[in-house]
Short mmCIF file of C-alpha atoms in Angstrom, two decimals:
data_model
loop_
_atom_site.label_atom_id
_atom_site.label_comp_id
_atom_site.label_asym_id
_atom_site.label_seq_id
_atom_site.Cartn_x
_atom_site.Cartn_y
_atom_site.Cartn_z
CA LYS A 1 -30.25 1.76 30.17
CA ILE A 2 -31.28 5.34 30.79
CA ASN A 3 -32.18 5.89 34.34
CA PRO A 4 -35.16 8.66 35.17
CA ASP A 5 -32.33 11.12 36.13
CA LYS A 6 -30.87 10.55 32.64
CA SER A 7 -27.73 8.74 33.92
CA LEU A 8 -26.81 5.37 32.03
CA ASP A 9 -26.48 2.10 33.40
CA ASP A 10 -25.10 -1.19 31.74
CA LEU A 11 -23.59 0.82 28.66
CA SER A 12 -22.04 -1.37 26.18
CA ILE A 13 -20.57 -0.59 22.76
CA ASN A 14 -19.79 -3.17 20.23
CA SER A 15 -18.35 -1.79 16.79
CA ASN A 16 -16.49 -3.16 13.74
CA LEU A 17 -14.56 -0.68 11.74
CA SER A 18 -12.50 -1.01 8.45
CA PHE A 19 -9.52 1.34 7.56
CA GLU A 20 -7.40 1.74 4.27
CA LYS A 21 -4.47 3.00 6.12
CA ILE A 22 -3.19 3.95 9.41
CA TYR A 23 -0.62 6.97 9.47
CA PHE A 24 2.31 7.33 11.80
CA ASP A 25 4.95 9.82 12.16
CA ASN A 26 7.44 10.36 9.43
CA GLU A 27 10.24 8.21 11.19
CA ILE A 28 7.93 4.99 11.51
CA GLN A 29 5.97 5.83 8.32
CA ASN A 30 9.30 5.23 6.49
CA PHE A 31 9.52 1.74 7.75
CA LEU A 32 6.06 0.56 8.81
CA ILE A 33 2.54 0.78 7.34
CA PHE A 34 -0.62 -0.55 8.19
CA LYS A 35 -3.29 -1.00 5.45
CA ASN A 36 -6.62 -2.70 4.86
CA GLY A 37 -7.42 -3.44 8.18
CA ASN A 38 -10.21 -4.35 10.51
CA VAL A 39 -10.94 -3.20 14.05
CA LYS A 40 -13.13 -4.76 16.56
CA PHE A 41 -14.23 -2.78 19.49
CA ASN A 42 -16.07 -3.62 22.60
CA PHE A 43 -16.75 -1.45 25.60
CA ASP A 44 -18.68 -1.77 28.93
CA ARG A 45 -18.37 -0.15 32.24
CA SER A 46 -15.38 -1.99 33.45
CA ASN A 47 -13.48 -3.24 30.30
CA LEU A 48 -12.39 -2.27 26.84
CA LYS A 49 -11.21 -4.53 24.27
CA MET A 50 -9.69 -3.90 20.79
CA ALA A 51 -8.59 -6.22 18.35
CA ILE A 52 -6.89 -5.01 15.07
CA ASP A 53 -6.35 -7.42 12.12
CA ALA A 54 -4.35 -5.65 9.17
CA GLU A 55 -1.72 -6.09 6.34
CA TYR A 56 1.54 -4.54 7.40
CA PHE A 57 4.17 -3.32 4.91
CA LEU A 58 7.94 -3.26 5.98
CA VAL A 59 10.08 -0.57 4.22
CA ASN A 60 7.74 -0.32 1.14
CA GLN A 61 4.63 -1.70 -0.02
CA ASN A 62 6.35 -4.54 -1.83
CA TYR A 63 6.83 -6.43 1.55
CA ASN A 64 3.38 -7.07 3.11
CA ASN A 65 2.20 -9.54 5.83
CA ASN A 66 -0.37 -9.99 8.26
CA ILE A 67 -0.36 -8.49 11.91
CA LYS A 68 -2.74 -8.87 14.77
CA ILE A 69 -2.87 -6.71 17.88
CA ASN A 70 -5.14 -7.09 20.80
CA ILE A 71 -5.57 -4.22 23.37
CA GLU A 72 -7.30 -4.79 26.86
CA LYS A 73 -8.00 -2.33 29.60
CA LYS A 74 -9.85 -3.21 32.42
CA LEU A 75 -11.06 -0.86 35.29
CA ASN A 76 -8.17 0.34 37.53
CA GLU A 77 -5.66 -1.76 35.90
CA LYS A 78 -3.07 -1.15 33.30
CA THR A 79 -3.47 -1.72 29.53
CA LYS A 80 -2.35 -4.75 28.03
CA VAL A 81 -1.07 -5.00 24.62
CA TYR A 82 -0.22 -8.25 22.73
CA THR A 83 0.89 -8.52 18.98
CA ILE A 84 1.36 -11.34 16.76
CA PHE A 85 2.98 -10.90 13.18
CA LYS A 86 4.82 -13.23 10.76
CA THR A 87 6.47 -13.29 7.39
CA GLU A 88 6.40 -16.19 5.01
CA LYS A 89 8.75 -16.62 2.17
CA LEU A 90 9.35 -12.57 2.37
CA LYS A 91 11.88 -11.65 -0.38
CA ILE A 92 13.77 -8.46 0.57
CA ASN A 93 16.48 -6.77 -1.25
CA THR A 94 19.23 -5.43 0.89
CA LYS A 95 19.18 -2.09 -0.88
CA ASP A 96 15.75 -1.46 0.48
CA ILE A 97 16.88 -1.87 3.95
CA SER A 98 20.59 -0.12 3.59
CA LYS A 99 19.59 2.94 5.75
CA PHE A 100 18.92 0.55 8.56
CA LEU A 101 22.32 -1.48 8.02
CA SER A 102 24.37 1.86 7.44
CA SER A 103 27.14 0.38 9.81
CA TYR A 104 27.48 -2.63 7.50
CA ASP A 105 26.98 -1.25 4.13
CA LYS A 106 30.57 -1.89 3.31
CA ILE A 107 30.47 -5.65 3.98
CA ILE A 108 26.72 -6.49 3.01
CA LYS A 109 26.44 -6.54 -0.91
CA ASP A 110 23.47 -6.01 -2.84
CA GLN A 111 21.41 -9.26 -2.82
CA ASN A 112 18.03 -10.88 -2.11
CA ILE A 113 17.18 -12.60 0.94
CA ILE A 114 14.35 -14.79 1.98
CA LEU A 115 12.89 -14.20 5.43
CA ASP A 116 10.49 -16.37 7.34
CA SER A 117 9.63 -15.26 11.00
CA ASP A 118 7.29 -15.65 13.86
CA ASN A 119 7.11 -12.75 16.18
CA LYS A 120 5.35 -12.22 19.64
CA ILE A 121 5.42 -8.86 21.62
CA SER A 122 3.36 -8.13 24.64
CA PHE A 123 3.82 -5.27 27.21
CA PHE A 124 1.66 -3.09 29.67
CA ILE A 125 0.88 0.66 29.49
CA ASP A 126 0.73 2.46 32.81
CA ASN A 127 -1.37 5.53 33.51
CA ARG A 128 1.72 7.66 32.45
CA ASN A 129 1.58 6.05 29.07
CA GLU A 130 4.85 4.46 29.85
CA ILE A 131 5.63 0.78 28.78
CA GLU A 132 6.24 -1.88 31.39
CA LYS A 133 7.06 -5.70 31.20
CA LEU A 134 8.08 -5.58 27.69
CA LYS A 135 8.55 -9.23 26.28
CA ILE A 136 9.56 -10.17 22.72
CA ASN A 137 10.01 -13.49 21.13
CA SER A 138 11.12 -13.78 17.48
CA LEU A 139 11.97 -16.88 15.54
CA MET A 140 13.57 -16.09 12.03
CA LYS A 141 15.02 -18.03 9.36
CA ILE A 142 16.97 -16.48 6.41
CA ASN A 143 17.71 -18.70 3.54
CA GLN A 144 21.12 -17.35 2.36
CA PHE A 145 23.19 -14.23 2.42
CA GLU A 146 26.83 -12.95 1.67
CA ILE A 147 29.21 -10.76 3.20
CA LYS A 148 32.36 -9.07 1.94
CA TYR A 149 35.33 -9.94 4.33
CA ASN A 150 38.80 -9.07 3.74
CA SER A 151 41.06 -10.91 6.01
CA ASP A 152 44.81 -11.54 5.79
CA LYS A 153 44.67 -14.15 8.52
CA ILE A 154 42.05 -16.33 6.72
CA LYS A 155 44.11 -15.98 3.43
CA LYS A 156 47.21 -17.55 5.15
CA PHE A 157 45.31 -20.74 5.86
CA LEU A 158 43.02 -20.42 2.97
CA PRO A 159 44.91 -19.04 -0.14
CA GLU A 160 41.83 -19.44 -2.32
CA PHE A 161 39.56 -17.24 0.07
CA ASN A 162 37.98 -14.83 -2.03
CA GLU A 163 37.07 -12.05 0.55
CA LYS A 164 33.47 -13.53 0.74
CA VAL A 165 31.57 -15.60 3.26
CA ILE A 166 28.49 -17.29 2.57
CA PHE A 167 25.69 -18.07 5.23
CA LYS A 168 22.85 -20.28 4.66
CA ASN A 169 20.09 -22.04 6.76
CA ASN A 170 20.31 -19.32 9.12
CA ASN A 171 18.03 -19.78 12.23
CA ILE A 172 17.83 -16.69 14.69
CA GLU A 173 15.93 -16.79 18.08
CA LEU A 174 15.64 -13.70 20.05
CA ASP A 175 14.11 -13.22 23.33
CA TYR A 176 13.62 -10.07 25.36
CA ALA A 177 12.38 -9.91 28.94
CA ASP A 178 13.35 -8.45 32.44
CA ASN A 179 15.81 -6.16 30.67
CA GLU A 180 17.79 -8.88 29.34
CA ILE A 181 18.31 -9.83 25.57
CA ILE A 182 19.10 -13.33 24.65
CA VAL A 183 20.18 -14.34 20.93
CA ASP A 184 20.70 -17.71 19.54
CA VAL A 185 22.01 -18.03 16.02
CA ASN A 186 23.05 -21.21 14.08
CA GLY A 187 23.39 -22.31 10.49
CA ASP A 188 26.13 -23.10 7.84
CA TYR A 189 28.79 -20.96 6.49
CA SER A 190 31.31 -21.26 3.78
CA LEU A 191 34.82 -19.50 3.33
CA LYS A 192 35.62 -21.25 0.05
CA GLU A 193 33.50 -24.21 -1.11
CA LYS A 194 32.73 -26.56 1.74
CA PHE A 195 30.12 -25.49 4.18
CA ASP A 196 30.61 -25.93 8.09
CA LYS A 197 28.11 -25.32 10.92
CA TYR A 198 28.12 -22.31 13.15
CA LYS A 199 26.68 -21.41 16.31
CA ILE A 200 26.50 -18.02 18.22
CA ALA A 201 24.72 -17.34 21.45
CA PHE A 202 25.09 -14.21 23.79
CA SER A 203 22.93 -12.24 26.25
CA LYS A 204 23.10 -8.70 27.42
CA LYS A 205 21.45 -6.70 30.18
CA THR A 206 19.75 -3.42 29.09
CA ASP A 207 19.15 -0.19 30.76
CA LYS A 208 15.74 0.08 32.33
#
């Protein structure tokens, strides 16, 4: 509505956009790409909402899945961001992520892993563009992977140990909130032929 003094009342904007690709800076671009997405945009005097639905590619364009991002900004309130992304039977070769595993490249051999995951991230952005109240919940399943491990102690008890440990049916749950990360991992492992159960759990406080 346009008033006689040419001011606007009850301004509302609704828009649907499509994009082929979103570009990030080089450091992110080498790891994450958004493509073939849609953006729904709604704006009125007191509220802004944006919903992004797109394909995302991890590491390279062979690894694609779907991501949903919802952004909401109310008048005089902080911006809220909520993201959901999943992977289903995602086949990744460790060579493609070797630069992110450089500290472990001597023990992680070249292999394919199958990843299923369900991930949720939420946070607020204040008027200084700083992130607050970050929360992360991630559930991951990795079918099987192997590591090279040379241990004289293991060989004393298992002479047939061939410097290889196999992990399968791996379940990983990661939670982060209130500057604390909690990780639970369980699955099966084998030093020779027989598989046994394993479980690892730990938590750590992080810097604010």
